Short mmCIF file of C-alpha atoms and ligand atoms in Angstrom, two decimals:
data_model
loop_
_atom_site.label_atom_id
_atom_site.label_comp_id
_atom_site.label_asym_id
_atom_site.label_seq_id
_atom_site.Cartn_x
_atom_site.Cartn_y
_atom_site.Cartn_z
CA MET A 1 32.92 -30.41 85.76
CA GLY A 2 35.51 -28.46 87.50
CA ASP A 3 38.81 -27.42 87.18
CA ALA A 4 41.09 -28.25 84.31
CA ILE A 5 43.32 -29.92 86.88
CA PHE A 6 44.24 -33.24 86.74
CA ARG A 7 47.12 -34.66 88.21
CA GLN A 8 49.90 -36.48 86.59
CA ARG A 9 51.22 -40.45 86.78
CA SER A 10 54.01 -38.21 88.84
CA GLY A 11 51.92 -37.31 91.22
CA VAL A 12 53.18 -33.63 90.01
CA LEU A 13 49.36 -31.36 88.36
CA GLY A 14 48.72 -30.13 84.97
CA VAL A 15 46.93 -26.83 85.31
CA GLY A 16 44.80 -25.66 82.57
CA ILE A 17 44.95 -22.18 81.71
CA VAL A 18 43.14 -20.06 79.73
CA SER A 19 43.04 -16.17 77.62
CA LYS A 20 41.15 -14.65 75.23
CA CYS A 21 40.99 -17.33 72.14
CA GLY A 22 44.53 -18.15 73.11
CA LEU A 23 46.17 -14.55 72.78
CA LEU A 24 48.20 -13.17 74.82
CA THR A 25 50.16 -9.96 75.84
CA PRO A 26 53.62 -9.23 76.18
CA ALA A 27 53.08 -8.81 79.73
CA GLN A 28 50.70 -11.79 80.16
CA LEU A 29 53.46 -13.87 78.54
CA ALA A 30 56.19 -12.33 80.53
CA GLY A 31 54.03 -13.09 83.78
CA LEU A 32 53.45 -16.05 83.42
CA GLY A 33 57.42 -16.79 82.55
CA LYS A 34 57.83 -15.55 86.22
CA LEU A 35 55.20 -17.82 87.78
CA ALA A 36 56.31 -20.73 86.25
CA GLU A 37 59.99 -20.28 87.75
CA THR A 38 58.00 -19.33 90.53
CA THR A 39 55.79 -21.77 91.20
CA GLY A 40 58.26 -23.97 90.19
CA CYS A 41 57.03 -25.56 87.36
CA GLN A 42 58.74 -28.25 85.67
CA TYR A 43 57.11 -27.59 81.58
CA CYS A 44 54.36 -25.19 80.33
CA LYS A 45 53.33 -27.92 77.29
CA MET A 46 50.65 -25.45 74.46
CA THR A 47 47.08 -27.55 74.01
CA THR A 48 45.17 -28.04 70.32
CA ARG A 49 42.15 -25.73 72.36
CA GLN A 50 44.69 -23.51 72.40
CA THR A 51 45.41 -23.49 76.47
CA LEU A 52 48.92 -24.00 78.44
CA ILE A 53 49.41 -25.95 80.95
CA PHE A 54 51.14 -25.79 84.08
CA LEU A 55 53.13 -28.63 85.13
CA ILE A 56 53.73 -27.93 89.12
CA PRO A 57 54.13 -29.27 92.16
CA SER A 58 50.27 -29.54 94.16
CA ASP A 59 51.53 -27.98 96.80
CA ARG A 60 51.65 -24.62 95.10
CA LEU A 61 48.06 -24.45 92.70
CA GLU A 62 47.16 -21.86 95.36
CA GLU A 63 49.95 -19.45 94.54
CA LEU A 64 49.28 -20.24 90.83
CA ARG A 65 46.12 -19.54 91.15
CA LYS A 66 46.41 -16.66 92.37
CA GLY A 67 48.76 -15.41 90.36
CA VAL A 68 47.16 -16.67 87.02
CA ALA A 69 43.54 -14.53 88.37
CA ALA A 70 46.49 -11.01 88.91
CA LEU A 71 47.38 -12.08 85.39
CA GLY A 72 43.80 -11.24 83.77
CA LEU A 73 43.53 -15.12 83.13
CA ARG A 74 41.65 -17.74 84.32
CA ILE A 75 42.13 -21.36 84.88
CA GLY A 76 40.38 -23.23 82.65
CA VAL A 77 37.46 -25.53 82.72
CA PHE A 78 36.47 -29.25 82.34
CA GLY A 79 33.61 -32.25 82.94
CA GLU A 80 29.95 -32.05 81.44
CA ILE A 81 29.83 -28.36 80.74
CA VAL A 82 30.83 -25.24 77.87
CA ARG A 83 34.40 -25.37 77.08
CA ASN A 84 36.74 -22.43 76.97
CA VAL A 85 36.64 -21.31 73.06
CA LYS A 86 38.41 -22.04 70.48
CA ALA A 87 38.87 -19.08 67.99
CA CYS A 88 41.40 -17.98 65.70
CA ALA A 89 43.20 -14.47 65.59
CA GLY A 90 41.21 -13.44 63.07
CA ASN A 91 41.13 -9.79 62.49
CA LYS A 92 42.42 -6.99 60.89
CA ASP A 93 45.65 -6.81 63.28
CA LEU A 94 45.55 -11.11 63.67
CA CYS A 95 44.89 -13.26 60.25
CA GLN A 96 45.09 -11.25 57.03
CA ARG A 97 42.87 -13.73 56.07
CA ALA A 98 40.21 -12.78 58.22
CA LEU A 99 37.07 -11.75 56.64
CA SER A 100 35.76 -11.16 60.08
CA ASP A 101 36.79 -9.86 63.64
CA VAL A 102 35.91 -13.65 65.20
CA PHE A 103 38.41 -12.36 67.94
CA ASN A 104 36.22 -10.49 69.43
CA LEU A 105 33.11 -12.78 68.96
CA GLY A 106 35.09 -16.28 70.30
CA GLY A 107 35.74 -13.81 73.57
CA GLU A 108 31.79 -12.84 73.90
CA LEU A 109 31.25 -16.39 73.29
CA GLN A 110 33.58 -17.29 76.01
CA ASP A 111 32.90 -14.63 78.58
CA ARG A 112 28.71 -16.22 78.23
CA PHE A 113 28.76 -19.69 77.62
CA MET A 114 32.28 -21.40 79.13
CA ASN A 115 31.21 -23.31 82.57
CA ARG A 116 27.64 -23.82 81.26
CA PRO A 117 26.14 -27.32 82.14
CA THR A 118 25.71 -29.67 79.46
CA PRO A 119 24.74 -33.53 78.81
CA ARG A 120 28.64 -34.06 77.95
CA ASP A 121 31.04 -31.86 77.08
CA PHE A 122 30.66 -29.47 74.50
CA LYS A 123 33.16 -27.73 72.36
CA ILE A 124 33.19 -24.27 70.34
CA SER A 125 35.05 -23.51 67.40
CA VAL A 126 35.61 -20.09 65.55
CA ALA A 127 37.38 -19.62 63.02
CA GLY A 128 37.72 -16.35 60.52
CA CYS A 129 37.58 -18.27 57.29
CA HIS A 130 37.19 -21.17 55.59
CA ARG A 131 40.59 -22.63 56.16
CA GLY A 132 38.69 -23.40 59.36
CA CYS A 133 42.49 -23.09 61.34
CA THR A 134 40.56 -23.60 64.67
CA ASP A 135 38.56 -27.33 63.90
CA PRO A 136 34.96 -25.72 62.74
CA TYR A 137 33.99 -28.11 60.70
CA CYS A 138 35.13 -30.71 63.82
CA ALA A 139 33.41 -29.02 66.85
CA ASP A 140 30.41 -29.76 68.64
CA TYR A 141 29.23 -25.64 67.13
CA GLY A 142 30.99 -24.27 65.17
CA ILE A 143 31.59 -21.03 63.17
CA VAL A 144 32.99 -19.98 59.98
CA ALA A 145 33.25 -16.39 58.33
CA THR A 146 32.14 -15.81 54.62
CA GLY A 147 31.74 -12.20 55.41
CA GLU A 148 31.91 -9.01 57.74
CA ASP A 149 29.91 -10.34 60.18
CA THR A 150 28.73 -13.07 58.55
CA TYR A 151 29.10 -16.39 59.37
CA ASN A 152 28.34 -19.88 58.46
CA ILE A 153 27.11 -22.53 61.25
CA TYR A 154 28.12 -25.86 61.55
CA LEU A 155 26.67 -28.79 64.47
CA GLY A 156 27.77 -31.40 65.48
CA GLY A 157 30.85 -32.14 64.97
CA ARG A 158 33.49 -34.72 67.50
CA GLY A 159 36.76 -34.58 67.22
CA GLY A 160 39.23 -35.99 69.30
CA SER A 161 38.11 -39.43 68.99
CA ARG A 162 38.27 -42.85 67.02
CA LYS A 163 35.57 -42.22 65.05
CA PRO A 164 35.68 -38.06 63.93
CA VAL A 165 32.65 -36.49 62.87
CA HIS A 166 31.96 -33.51 60.46
CA GLY A 167 29.68 -31.09 61.85
CA THR A 168 26.53 -29.94 59.22
CA LEU A 169 26.12 -27.07 57.80
CA ILE A 170 22.43 -25.65 59.74
CA ALA A 171 22.35 -22.08 59.08
CA GLU A 172 24.97 -19.64 56.11
CA GLY A 173 25.15 -15.49 56.19
CA ILE A 174 24.08 -15.39 59.74
CA ASN A 175 24.88 -11.86 61.43
CA GLY A 176 27.41 -12.67 64.95
CA GLU A 177 24.31 -11.87 66.74
CA GLY A 178 22.25 -14.10 65.27
CA ALA A 179 25.13 -16.74 65.77
CA VAL A 180 25.34 -16.46 69.39
CA ALA A 181 21.58 -16.37 68.98
CA LEU A 182 21.86 -19.58 67.42
CA LEU A 183 23.92 -21.31 70.73
CA GLU A 184 21.17 -20.70 72.91
CA SER A 185 17.94 -22.20 71.39
CA ILE A 186 20.61 -25.14 70.11
CA LEU A 187 21.83 -26.05 74.50
CA LYS A 188 18.36 -25.17 75.76
CA THR A 189 17.49 -28.11 73.03
CA TYR A 190 20.80 -30.81 73.11
CA THR A 191 19.76 -30.19 77.55
CA GLU A 192 16.10 -30.90 77.24
CA CYS A 193 16.33 -34.36 74.67
CA ALA A 194 19.72 -35.50 75.71
CA GLU A 195 20.12 -38.68 77.49
CA PRO A 196 22.99 -38.60 80.54
CA LYS A 197 26.17 -37.73 79.02
CA GLU A 198 25.82 -38.09 75.26
CA ARG A 199 27.26 -36.39 73.60
CA ILE A 200 25.11 -34.32 70.94
CA CYS A 201 26.43 -35.39 67.61
CA ASN A 202 24.64 -38.68 68.99
CA THR A 203 21.58 -36.90 70.67
CA ILE A 204 20.98 -35.87 66.75
CA GLU A 205 21.65 -39.00 65.93
CA ARG A 206 18.84 -40.05 67.93
CA VAL A 207 15.83 -37.70 67.70
CA GLY A 208 17.11 -35.78 64.37
CA LEU A 209 19.01 -33.24 62.93
CA GLU A 210 15.36 -31.04 62.74
CA ARG A 211 14.60 -30.81 66.25
CA PHE A 212 17.64 -28.25 66.42
CA LEU A 213 17.41 -26.35 63.02
CA PRO A 214 17.12 -22.64 63.22
CA SER A 215 13.34 -21.65 61.63
CA GLU A 216 12.90 -19.15 58.48
CA ASP A 217 11.91 -16.48 60.84
CA PHE A 218 15.49 -17.07 62.70
CA LEU A 219 17.14 -16.84 59.41
CA ALA A 220 15.59 -14.20 58.15
CA LYS A 221 16.07 -12.21 61.96
CA TYR A 222 19.76 -12.44 62.34
CA ARG A 223 20.65 -12.80 58.41
CA SER A 224 24.14 -10.84 57.78
CA ARG A 225 23.96 -6.92 56.00
CA GLU A 226 26.44 -8.58 53.64
CA GLU A 227 24.16 -11.47 53.15
CA SER A 228 21.11 -9.35 51.81
CA ASP A 229 22.83 -7.05 50.06
CA PHE A 230 23.18 -10.11 47.62
CA LEU A 231 20.31 -11.46 47.80
CA SER A 232 18.84 -7.82 46.64
CA PHE A 233 21.45 -7.61 44.42
CA ALA A 234 19.96 -11.23 42.86
CA GLY A 235 16.51 -10.04 42.72
CA LEU A 236 16.23 -12.97 46.16
CA GLY A 237 14.78 -10.50 48.54
CA GLY A 238 15.84 -9.60 51.60
S1 LIG B 301 40.62 -19.80 60.01
FE1 LIG B 301 41.38 -18.44 58.34
S2 LIG B 301 41.78 -16.34 59.62
FE2 LIG B 301 41.39 -17.44 60.93
S3 LIG B 301 43.48 -18.02 61.77
FE3 LIG B 301 43.17 -19.34 59.47
S4 LIG B 301 43.36 -18.05 58.23
FE4 LIG B 301 43.72 -17.08 59.35
#
């Protein structure tokens, strides 16, 4: 594990820069442009995980580090850890289709979990509606908003491989607090059950999904207000 800094075959360094859910303020954008020029950056590359790669000469790394921190951004992480959270710009200002404020939920998840050691790299994706622009169905832990502070959770997906795997729906209609609590519990189970360097989809295949499923009590405790109202309306309790 370590910082997302990779020496390219040409000798230049590729340095991954992370913001909150891929969003930049105008000041950050302008600051990055200036930093690209002063650090001799050849190109800036946008990645599918919402990071920005600066390709710089290796002797400019410290200068870039300081500049990135001064802009309130951070260098990404790599290895057997929780990666930066890929979350869509889903809130009332940022996407007209957003059903919930996933921008803030994504930021909270990133602050809390990014860089935490895991048996193998662990990717979290959050989407503000079922369209899933951030690929939550192929993430290790995918969160999809279905209403105001109401989420479905998918576990054990895997993208970016020759054998892509769709995650399995493991919880429906829980609130954001529940999505965070369930992730805590899943990371604990994953760490206890996994073989070294085993991706969670393979751990699930080996030990069974049941080990990871939330209990009925958990689901009831974190049921969203919208889901509770619906169940009451349908005469199903809640
Ligand atoms: S997943 Fe939905 S809310 Fe998020 S960016 Fe895509 S369309 Fe908008």
